[in-house]
Coordinates of C-alpha atoms in Angstrom, one line a residue:
Chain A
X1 CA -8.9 10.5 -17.1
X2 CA -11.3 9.0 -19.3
X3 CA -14.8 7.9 -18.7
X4 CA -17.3 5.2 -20.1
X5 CA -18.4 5.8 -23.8
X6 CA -21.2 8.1 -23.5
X7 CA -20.2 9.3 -20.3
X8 CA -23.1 7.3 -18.4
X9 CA -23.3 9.1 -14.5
X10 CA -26.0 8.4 -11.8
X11 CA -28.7 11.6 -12.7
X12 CA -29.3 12.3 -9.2
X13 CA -27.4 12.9 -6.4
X14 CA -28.3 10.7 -3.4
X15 CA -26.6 7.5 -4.3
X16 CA -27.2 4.3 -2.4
X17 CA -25.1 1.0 -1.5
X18 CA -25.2 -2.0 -0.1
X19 CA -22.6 -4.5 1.2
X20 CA -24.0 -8.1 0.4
X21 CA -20.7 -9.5 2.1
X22 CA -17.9 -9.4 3.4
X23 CA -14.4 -11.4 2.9
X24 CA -12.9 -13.4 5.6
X25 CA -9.7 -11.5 5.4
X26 CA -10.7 -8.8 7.6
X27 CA -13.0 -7.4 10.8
X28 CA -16.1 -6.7 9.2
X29 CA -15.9 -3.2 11.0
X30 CA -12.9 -2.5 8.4
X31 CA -14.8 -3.7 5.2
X32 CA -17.4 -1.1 6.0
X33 CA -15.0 1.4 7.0
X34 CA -12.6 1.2 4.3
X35 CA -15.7 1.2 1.6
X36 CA -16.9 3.9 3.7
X37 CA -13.9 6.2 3.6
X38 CA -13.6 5.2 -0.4
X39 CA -17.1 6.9 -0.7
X40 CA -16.3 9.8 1.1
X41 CA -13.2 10.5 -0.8
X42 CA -15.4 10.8 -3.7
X43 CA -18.1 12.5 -1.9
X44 CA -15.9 15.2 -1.1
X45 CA -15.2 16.6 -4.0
X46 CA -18.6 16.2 -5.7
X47 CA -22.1 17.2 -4.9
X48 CA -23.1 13.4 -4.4
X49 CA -23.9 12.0 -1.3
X50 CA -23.8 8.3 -0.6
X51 CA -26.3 5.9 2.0
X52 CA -25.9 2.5 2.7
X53 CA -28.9 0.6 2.8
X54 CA -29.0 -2.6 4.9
X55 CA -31.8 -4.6 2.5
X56 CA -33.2 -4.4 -0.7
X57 CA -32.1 -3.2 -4.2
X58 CA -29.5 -0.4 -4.1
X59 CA -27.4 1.8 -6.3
X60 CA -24.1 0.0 -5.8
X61 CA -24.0 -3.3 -4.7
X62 CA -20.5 -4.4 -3.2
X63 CA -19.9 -8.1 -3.2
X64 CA -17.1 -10.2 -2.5
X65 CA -16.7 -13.5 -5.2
X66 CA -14.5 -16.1 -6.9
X67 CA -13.8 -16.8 -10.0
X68 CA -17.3 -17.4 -11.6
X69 CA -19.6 -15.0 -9.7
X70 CA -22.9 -14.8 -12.5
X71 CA -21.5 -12.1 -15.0
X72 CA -19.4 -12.6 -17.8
X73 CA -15.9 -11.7 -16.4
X74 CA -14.7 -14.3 -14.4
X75 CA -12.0 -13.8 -11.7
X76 CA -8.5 -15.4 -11.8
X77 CA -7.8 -16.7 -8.5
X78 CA -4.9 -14.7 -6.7
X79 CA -2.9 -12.0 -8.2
X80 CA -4.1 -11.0 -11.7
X81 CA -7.5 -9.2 -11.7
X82 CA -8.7 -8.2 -8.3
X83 CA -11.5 -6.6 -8.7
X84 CA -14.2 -4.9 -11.2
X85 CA -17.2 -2.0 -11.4
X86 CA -20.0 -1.8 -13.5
X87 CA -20.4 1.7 -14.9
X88 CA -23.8 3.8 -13.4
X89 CA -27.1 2.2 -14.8
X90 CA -29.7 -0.3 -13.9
X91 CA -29.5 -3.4 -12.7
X92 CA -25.8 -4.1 -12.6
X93 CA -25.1 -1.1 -13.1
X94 CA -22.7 0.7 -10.5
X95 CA -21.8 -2.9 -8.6
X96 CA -18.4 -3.9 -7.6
X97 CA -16.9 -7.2 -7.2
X98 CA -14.1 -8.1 -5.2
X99 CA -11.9 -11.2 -6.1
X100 CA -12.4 -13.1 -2.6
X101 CA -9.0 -15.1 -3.6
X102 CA -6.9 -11.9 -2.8
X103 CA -6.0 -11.3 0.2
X104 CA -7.3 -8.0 1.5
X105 CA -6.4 -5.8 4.2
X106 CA -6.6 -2.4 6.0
X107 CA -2.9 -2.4 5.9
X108 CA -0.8 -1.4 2.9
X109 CA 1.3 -4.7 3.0
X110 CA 0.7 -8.4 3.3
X111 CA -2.5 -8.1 0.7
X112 CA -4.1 -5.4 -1.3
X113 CA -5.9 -2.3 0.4
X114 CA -9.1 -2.6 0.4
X115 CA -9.6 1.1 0.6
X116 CA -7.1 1.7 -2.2
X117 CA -9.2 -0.6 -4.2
X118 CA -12.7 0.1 -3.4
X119 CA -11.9 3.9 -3.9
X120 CA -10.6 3.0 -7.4
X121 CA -13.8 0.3 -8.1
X122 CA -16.0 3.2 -7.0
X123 CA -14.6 5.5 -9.2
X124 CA -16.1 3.3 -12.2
X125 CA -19.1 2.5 -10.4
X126 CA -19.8 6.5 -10.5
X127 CA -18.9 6.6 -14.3
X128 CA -14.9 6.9 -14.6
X129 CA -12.9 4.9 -16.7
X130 CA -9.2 4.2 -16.5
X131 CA -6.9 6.9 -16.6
X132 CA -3.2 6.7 -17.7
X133 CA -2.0 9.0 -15.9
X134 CA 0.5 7.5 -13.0
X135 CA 0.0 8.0 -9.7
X136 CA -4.0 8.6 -10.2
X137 CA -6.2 6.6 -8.3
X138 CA -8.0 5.5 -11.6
X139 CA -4.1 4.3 -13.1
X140 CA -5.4 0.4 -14.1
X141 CA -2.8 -1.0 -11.6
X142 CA -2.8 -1.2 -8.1
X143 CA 0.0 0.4 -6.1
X144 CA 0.2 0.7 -2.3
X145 CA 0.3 3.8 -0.7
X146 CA 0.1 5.6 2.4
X147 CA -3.6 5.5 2.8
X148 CA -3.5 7.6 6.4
X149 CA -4.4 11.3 4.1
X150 CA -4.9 9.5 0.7
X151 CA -5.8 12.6 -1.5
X152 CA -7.8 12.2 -5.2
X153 CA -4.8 13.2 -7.6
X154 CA -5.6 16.3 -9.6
X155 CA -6.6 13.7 -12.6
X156 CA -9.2 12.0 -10.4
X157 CA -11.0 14.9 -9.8
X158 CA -11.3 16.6 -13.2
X159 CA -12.5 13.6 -14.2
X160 CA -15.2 13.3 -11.7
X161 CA -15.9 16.7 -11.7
X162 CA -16.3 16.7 -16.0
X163 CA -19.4 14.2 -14.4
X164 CA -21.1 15.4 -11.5
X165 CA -19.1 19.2 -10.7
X166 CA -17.8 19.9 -7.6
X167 CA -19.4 20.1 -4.4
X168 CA -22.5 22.1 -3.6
X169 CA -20.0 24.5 -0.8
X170 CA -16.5 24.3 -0.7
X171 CA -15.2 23.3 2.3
X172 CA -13.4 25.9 4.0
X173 CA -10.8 23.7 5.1
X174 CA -9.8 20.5 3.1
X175 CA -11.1 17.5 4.8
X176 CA -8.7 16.1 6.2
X177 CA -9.7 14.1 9.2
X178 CA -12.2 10.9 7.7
X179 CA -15.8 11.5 8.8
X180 CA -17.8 8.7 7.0
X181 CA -21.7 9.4 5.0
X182 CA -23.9 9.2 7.8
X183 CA -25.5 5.6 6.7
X184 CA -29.4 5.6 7.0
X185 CA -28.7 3.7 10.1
X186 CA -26.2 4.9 12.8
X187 CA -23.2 2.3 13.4
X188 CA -20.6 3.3 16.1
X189 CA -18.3 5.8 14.9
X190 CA -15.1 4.4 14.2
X191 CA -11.5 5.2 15.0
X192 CA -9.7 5.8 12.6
X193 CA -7.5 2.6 11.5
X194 CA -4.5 2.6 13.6
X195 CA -1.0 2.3 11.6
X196 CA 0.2 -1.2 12.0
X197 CA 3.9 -1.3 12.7
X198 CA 4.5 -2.6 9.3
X199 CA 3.2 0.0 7.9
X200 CA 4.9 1.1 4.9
X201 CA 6.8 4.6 5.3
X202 CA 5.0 7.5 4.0
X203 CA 6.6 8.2 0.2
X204 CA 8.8 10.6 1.3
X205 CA 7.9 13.3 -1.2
X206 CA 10.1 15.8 -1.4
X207 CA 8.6 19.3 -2.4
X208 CA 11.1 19.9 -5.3
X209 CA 12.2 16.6 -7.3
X210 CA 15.7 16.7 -7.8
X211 CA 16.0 16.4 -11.6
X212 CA 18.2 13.3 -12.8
X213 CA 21.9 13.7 -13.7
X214 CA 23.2 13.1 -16.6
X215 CA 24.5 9.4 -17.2
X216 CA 27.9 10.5 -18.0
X217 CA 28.2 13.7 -15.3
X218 CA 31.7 12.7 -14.0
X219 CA 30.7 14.0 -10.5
X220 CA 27.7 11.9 -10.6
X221 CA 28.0 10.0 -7.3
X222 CA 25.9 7.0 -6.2
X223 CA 23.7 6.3 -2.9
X224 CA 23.2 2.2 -3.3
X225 CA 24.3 -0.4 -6.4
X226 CA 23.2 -4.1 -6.2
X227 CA 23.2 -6.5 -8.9
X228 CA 19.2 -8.1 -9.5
X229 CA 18.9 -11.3 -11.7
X230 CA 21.9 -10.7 -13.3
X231 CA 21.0 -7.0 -14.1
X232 CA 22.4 -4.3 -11.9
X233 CA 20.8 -1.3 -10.5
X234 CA 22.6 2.2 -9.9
X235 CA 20.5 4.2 -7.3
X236 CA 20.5 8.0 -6.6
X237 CA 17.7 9.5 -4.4
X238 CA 14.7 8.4 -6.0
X239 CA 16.4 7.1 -9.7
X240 CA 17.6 4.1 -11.1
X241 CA 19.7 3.5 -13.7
X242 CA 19.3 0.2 -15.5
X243 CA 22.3 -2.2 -16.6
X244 CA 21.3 -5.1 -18.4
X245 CA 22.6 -7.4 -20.9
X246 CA 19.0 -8.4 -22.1
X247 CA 18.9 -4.8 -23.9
X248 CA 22.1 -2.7 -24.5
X249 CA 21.0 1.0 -23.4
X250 CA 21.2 2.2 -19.8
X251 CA 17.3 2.2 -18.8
X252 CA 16.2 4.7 -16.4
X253 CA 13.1 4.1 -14.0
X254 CA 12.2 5.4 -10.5
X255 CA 12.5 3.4 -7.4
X256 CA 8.6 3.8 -7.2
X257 CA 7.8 2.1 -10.5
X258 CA 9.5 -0.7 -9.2
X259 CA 8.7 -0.8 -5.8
X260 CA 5.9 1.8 -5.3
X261 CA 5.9 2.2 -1.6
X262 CA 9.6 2.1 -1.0
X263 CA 11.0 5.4 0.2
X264 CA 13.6 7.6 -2.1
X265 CA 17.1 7.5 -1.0
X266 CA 18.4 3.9 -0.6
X267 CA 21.9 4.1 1.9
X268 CA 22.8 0.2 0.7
X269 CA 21.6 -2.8 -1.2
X270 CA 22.7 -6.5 -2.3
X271 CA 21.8 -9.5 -3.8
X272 CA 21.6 -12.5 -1.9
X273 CA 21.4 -14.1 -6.0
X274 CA 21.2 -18.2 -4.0
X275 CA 17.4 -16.8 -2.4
X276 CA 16.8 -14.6 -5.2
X277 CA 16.3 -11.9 -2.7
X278 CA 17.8 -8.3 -3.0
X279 CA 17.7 -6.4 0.7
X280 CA 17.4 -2.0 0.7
X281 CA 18.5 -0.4 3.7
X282 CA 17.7 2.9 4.6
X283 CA 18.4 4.9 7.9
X284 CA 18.1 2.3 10.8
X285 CA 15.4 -0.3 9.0
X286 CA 15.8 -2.9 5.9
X287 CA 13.3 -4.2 3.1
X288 CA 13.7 -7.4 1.4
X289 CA 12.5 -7.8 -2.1
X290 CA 12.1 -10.8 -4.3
X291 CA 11.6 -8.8 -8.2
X292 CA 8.8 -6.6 -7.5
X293 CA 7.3 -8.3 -4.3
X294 CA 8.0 -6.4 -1.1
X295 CA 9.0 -9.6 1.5
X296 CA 6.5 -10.2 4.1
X297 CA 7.5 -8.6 7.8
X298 CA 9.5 -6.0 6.6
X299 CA 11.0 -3.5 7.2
X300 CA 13.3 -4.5 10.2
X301 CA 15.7 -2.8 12.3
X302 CA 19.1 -3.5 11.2
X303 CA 19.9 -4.9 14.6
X304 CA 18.3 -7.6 13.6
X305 CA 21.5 -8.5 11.8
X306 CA 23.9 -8.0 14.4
X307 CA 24.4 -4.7 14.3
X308 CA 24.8 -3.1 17.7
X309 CA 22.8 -0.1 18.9
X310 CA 25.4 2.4 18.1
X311 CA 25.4 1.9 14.1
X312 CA 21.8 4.0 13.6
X313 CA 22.6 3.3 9.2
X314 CA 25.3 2.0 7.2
X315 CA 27.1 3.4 4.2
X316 CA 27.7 0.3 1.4
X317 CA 26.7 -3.6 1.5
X318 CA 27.9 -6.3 -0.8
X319 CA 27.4 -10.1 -1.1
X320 CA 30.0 -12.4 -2.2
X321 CA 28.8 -14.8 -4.1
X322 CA 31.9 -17.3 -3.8
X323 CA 31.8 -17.7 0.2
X324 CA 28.3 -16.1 1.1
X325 CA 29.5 -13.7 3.2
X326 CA 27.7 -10.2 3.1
X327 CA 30.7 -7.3 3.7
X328 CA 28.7 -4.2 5.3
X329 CA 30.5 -0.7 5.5
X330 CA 30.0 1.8 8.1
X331 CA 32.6 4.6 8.6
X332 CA 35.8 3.3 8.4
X333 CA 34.9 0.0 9.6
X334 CA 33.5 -3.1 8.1
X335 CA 31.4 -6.1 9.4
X336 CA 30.8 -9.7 7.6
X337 CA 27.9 -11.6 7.9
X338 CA 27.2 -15.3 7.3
X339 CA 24.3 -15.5 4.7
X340 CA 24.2 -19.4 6.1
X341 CA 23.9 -19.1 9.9
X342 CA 22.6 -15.6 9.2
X343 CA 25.0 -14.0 11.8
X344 CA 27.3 -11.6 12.5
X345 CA 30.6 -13.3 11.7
X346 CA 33.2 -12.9 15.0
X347 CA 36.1 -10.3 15.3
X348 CA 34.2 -7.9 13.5
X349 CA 34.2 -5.1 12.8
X350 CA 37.4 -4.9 11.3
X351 CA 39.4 -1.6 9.3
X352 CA 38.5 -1.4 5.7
X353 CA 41.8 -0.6 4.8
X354 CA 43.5 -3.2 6.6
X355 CA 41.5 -6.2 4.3
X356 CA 40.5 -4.0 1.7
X357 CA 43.5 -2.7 -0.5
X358 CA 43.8 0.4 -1.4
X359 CA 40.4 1.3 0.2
X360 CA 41.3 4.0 3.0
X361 CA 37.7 5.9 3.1
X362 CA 34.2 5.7 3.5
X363 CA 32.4 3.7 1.0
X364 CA 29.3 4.9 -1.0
X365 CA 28.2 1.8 -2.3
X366 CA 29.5 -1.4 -3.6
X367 CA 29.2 -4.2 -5.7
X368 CA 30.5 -7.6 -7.3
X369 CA 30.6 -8.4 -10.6
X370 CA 32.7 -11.1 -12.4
X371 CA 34.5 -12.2 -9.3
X372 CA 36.2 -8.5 -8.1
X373 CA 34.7 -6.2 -6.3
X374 CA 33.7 -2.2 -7.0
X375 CA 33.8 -0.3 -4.5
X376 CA 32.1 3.9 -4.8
X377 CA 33.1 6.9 -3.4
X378 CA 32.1 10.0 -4.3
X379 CA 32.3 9.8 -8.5
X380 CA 35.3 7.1 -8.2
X381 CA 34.8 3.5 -8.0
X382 CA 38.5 1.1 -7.3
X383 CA 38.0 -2.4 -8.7
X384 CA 39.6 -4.8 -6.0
X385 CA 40.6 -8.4 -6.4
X386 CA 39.6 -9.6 -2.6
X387 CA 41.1 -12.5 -3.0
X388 CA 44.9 -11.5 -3.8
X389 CA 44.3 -8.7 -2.0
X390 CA 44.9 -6.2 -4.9
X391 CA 43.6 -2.6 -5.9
X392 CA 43.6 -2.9 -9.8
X393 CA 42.0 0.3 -11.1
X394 CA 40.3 3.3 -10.0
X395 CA 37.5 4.3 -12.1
X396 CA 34.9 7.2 -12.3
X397 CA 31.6 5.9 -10.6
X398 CA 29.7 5.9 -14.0
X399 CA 32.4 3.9 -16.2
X400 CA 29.2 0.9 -16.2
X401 CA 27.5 3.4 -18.3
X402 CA 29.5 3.3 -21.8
X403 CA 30.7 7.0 -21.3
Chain B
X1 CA 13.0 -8.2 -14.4
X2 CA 14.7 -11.1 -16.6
X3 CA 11.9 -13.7 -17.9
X4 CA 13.2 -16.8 -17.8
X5 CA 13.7 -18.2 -21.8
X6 CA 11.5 -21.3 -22.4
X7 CA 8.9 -19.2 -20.5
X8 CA 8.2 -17.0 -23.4
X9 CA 5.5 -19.0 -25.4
X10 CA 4.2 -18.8 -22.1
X11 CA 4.0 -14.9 -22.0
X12 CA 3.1 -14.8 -25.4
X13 CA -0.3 -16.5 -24.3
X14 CA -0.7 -14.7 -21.2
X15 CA -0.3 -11.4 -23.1
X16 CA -2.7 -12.4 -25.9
X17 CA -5.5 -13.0 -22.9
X18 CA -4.4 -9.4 -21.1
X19 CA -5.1 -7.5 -24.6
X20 CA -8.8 -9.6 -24.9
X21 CA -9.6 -8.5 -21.6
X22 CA -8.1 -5.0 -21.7
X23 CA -7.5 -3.8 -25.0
X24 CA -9.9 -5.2 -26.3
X25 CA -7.8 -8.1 -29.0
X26 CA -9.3 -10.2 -31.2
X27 CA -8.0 -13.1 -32.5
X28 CA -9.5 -14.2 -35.9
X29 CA -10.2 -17.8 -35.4
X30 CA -9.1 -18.7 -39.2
X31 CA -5.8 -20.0 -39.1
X32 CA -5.1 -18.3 -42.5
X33 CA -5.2 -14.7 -41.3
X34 CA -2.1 -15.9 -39.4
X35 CA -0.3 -13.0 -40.4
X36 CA -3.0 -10.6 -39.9
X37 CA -3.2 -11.8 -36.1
X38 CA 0.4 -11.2 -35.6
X39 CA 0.0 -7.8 -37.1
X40 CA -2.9 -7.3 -35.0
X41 CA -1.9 -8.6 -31.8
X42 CA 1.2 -5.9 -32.4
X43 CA -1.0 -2.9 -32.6
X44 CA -2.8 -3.8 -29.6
X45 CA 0.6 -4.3 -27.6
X46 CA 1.7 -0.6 -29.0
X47 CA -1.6 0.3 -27.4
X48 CA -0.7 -1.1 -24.2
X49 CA 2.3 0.2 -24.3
X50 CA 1.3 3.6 -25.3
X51 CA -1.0 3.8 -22.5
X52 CA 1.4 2.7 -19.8
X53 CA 4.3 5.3 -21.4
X54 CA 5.9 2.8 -22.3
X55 CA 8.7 2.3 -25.4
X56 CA 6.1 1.7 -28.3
X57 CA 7.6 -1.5 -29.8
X58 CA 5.0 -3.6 -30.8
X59 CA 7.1 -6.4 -29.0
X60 CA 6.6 -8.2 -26.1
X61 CA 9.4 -7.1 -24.5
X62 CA 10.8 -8.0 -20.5
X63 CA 9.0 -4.4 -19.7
X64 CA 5.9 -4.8 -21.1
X65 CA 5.4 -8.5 -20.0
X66 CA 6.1 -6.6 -16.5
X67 CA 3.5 -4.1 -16.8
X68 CA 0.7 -7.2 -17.8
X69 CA 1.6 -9.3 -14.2
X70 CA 1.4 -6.5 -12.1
X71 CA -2.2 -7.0 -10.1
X72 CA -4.7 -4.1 -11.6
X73 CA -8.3 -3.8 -11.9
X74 CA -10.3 -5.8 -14.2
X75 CA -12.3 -3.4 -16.6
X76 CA -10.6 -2.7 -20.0
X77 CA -8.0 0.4 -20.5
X78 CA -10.0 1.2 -23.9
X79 CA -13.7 0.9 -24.7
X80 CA -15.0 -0.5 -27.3

């Protein structure tokens, strides 16, 4: 964590606000709710208590503006900078602006979290700077997250705590159910926000992290490989392995520092390279991406492709570029789907082994590259020529990885 | 991801604007400290990049250019 330089903090403990206004993104019940709950997350592990006042000069004044709003820091229009605090002191001091040309929201897709974002303006409003660590709220760039039990990282709260210590009695229980700062007026008490069906998934985080295998383990087995602007992606539970002819080492990421509020543990993805779209599947529901963007209305149930009820995940998906056709593997079976009429193609599904040569078992993942195809099972990939209907090699999974 | 080629003069301006807001850059106006700027502009990109955790290159590399377009808060990483 770091703070501002001389560590400026509010030298009482009863801290006002004020919300000036509100954007016309959302119910003005959930702007005061989400700045609400952004307060008491702070609240909770410090001895400071927050009121909203209703007129007149306060502590922290929120504010939503464009571009130009009277200080020197401009804001950028959408995307870019989306908001900023002033560190504790007078006059400006503590307020946070809100770039009005976002688009805000309660929900954790379709726009930027307000709550996420107010809890992270507030955080500099009460004297924190950024912090580098990743995952901490006070990490410079916004990720989306399950908000539902958003908890301070360990980070946040030494840093606070190097400010104000922690609170006056120790809960006996953590807090988990939201109760907002009694404001100096009462306003109804609010349900909590319901989940909207697009809610992201929850990160699944699993209590031990599997560590990564080696690049050149010969067992190493894949869950999901798709190609991405010419680049091609290798994934295993929540890793990536990074092909790329822009730079010659294998790079290795995490699923979440590209796509932060994607689950771990992808069962098939592919590259529709025409629409610049790549599309994750996981159990029964699919996410389309477009680089880093998360596509509006997703996830989806696979049915929505054709699939019938029966088929609850599939194994392996693959685009061909040449006739458009996406080739999706479940079992032993196959299906094709027209990437023009976005349909199920008839007389599918179909044997793998009876179109794919030489491929008589499940399939992993797959891929095209250069025209043949790559299809993974277990830590052996067969390179097929579709089109003459030929097996030409079998590899080990990780031959892409100059082993 | 990929950046597509003639958008890299592009980046290069974007990136000198994200280290005056953030990391605090300055450019010396006087054209003949041309080299200095270049120099300096390439310690405050290892900055960046040593804050984010990132390879410390001193280039503007596809990762780093990634990093400065994601959406993020507008006060600086580093106080002057």
């Amino acid at each position: 964590y770091s703070t501002f330089p001389q560590s400026p903090r509010w030298k009482k403990e009863d801290v006002t606000y004020r919300i000036l206004n509100y954007t016309p993104d959302m119910l003005q019940a959930d702007v005061e709710e989400a700045i609400a709950k952004a307060f008491h997350l702070w609240s909770s592990v410090t001895p400071l208590t927050f009121t909203r006042l209703y007129s007149g000069q306060a502590d922290i004044m929120i504010s939503f503006a464009a571009g130009f709003h009277g200080d020197f820091y401009s804001f950028d229009g959408p995307g870019g900078t989306l908001a900023h605090a002033y560190h504790p002191s007078s006059g400006i001091g503590g307020d946070a602006h809100f770039d009005e040309d976002e688009n805000w929201t309660k929900f954790t897709n379709n726009g930027f979290n307000l709550f996420l974002v107010a809890a992270h303006e507030l955080g500099h409003s009460l004297g924190l700077g950024h912090s580098n660590v990743y995952g901490a709220l006070m990490y410079p760039i916004y990720m989306a997250r399950d908000t539902r039990d958003f908890r301070l990282s360990q980070d946040d709260i030494d840093g606070i705590q190097a400010l104000y210590g922690p609170p006056r009695e120790s809960p006996a229980l953590p807090t988990k159910s939201f109760s907002p700062q009694e404001p100096t007026e009462k306003t109804p008490a609010k349900a909590p926000t319901e989940t909207s069906p697009q809610e992201e998934p929850t990160e699944t985080t699993p209590s031990k992290t599997p560590i990564r295998p080696q690049d050149c383990d010969p067992h190493l087995t894949f869950d999901a490989i798709t190609t991405l602007r010419g680049e091609t992606l290798f994934f295993k539970g929540s890793y990536v392995w990074r092909k790329s002819p822009y730079f010659s080492d294998i790079e290795h990421d995490t699923i979440s520092s590209f796509w932060p509020s994607l689950t771990a543990g992808f069962d098939a993805a592919y590259e529709v390279d025409k629409k610049d779209q790549v599309l994750f599947f996981k159990d029964h529901q699919y996410w389309a991406v477009s680089g880093y963007s998360i596509e509006p209305g997703f996830p989806k149930p696979i049915q929505n492709l054709g699939f019938p009820p029966s088929v609850r995940k599939i194994d392996a998906a693959v685009h061909d570029q040449n006739t458009k056709k996406t080739y999706f593997f479940v079992g032993n079976k196959y299906w094709s789907f027209n990437e023009n009429t976005q349909s199920m193609e008839r007389g599918y599904p179909r044997k793998i082994a009876s179109d794919f040569q030489g491929i008589d078992h499940t399939v992993d993942a797959a891929l095209q590259k250069n025209g043949l195809f790559y299809f993974f099972h277990g830590s052996s990939q067969y390179e097929v020529d579709i089109k003459n209907k030929k097996l030409i090699r079998t590899m080990k999974s990780n031959s892409w990885f100059n082993c | 991801f990929p950046v597509v080629p003639e958008k890299e003069k592009e980046d290069k301006q974007f990136a000198k604007k994200y280290l005056e807001s953030f990391y605090n850059f300055k450019e010396e106006k006087n054209s003949f400290f041309k080299s200095e700027n270049l120099n300096h502009m390439a310690d405050k990109i290892r900055e960046m990049q040593s804050f984010f955790g990132l390879e410390v290159t001193g280039e503007l590399n596809h990762k780093t250019m990634d990093m400065m377009k994601k959406p993020r808060c507008g006060i600086p990483d580093i106080h002057s």
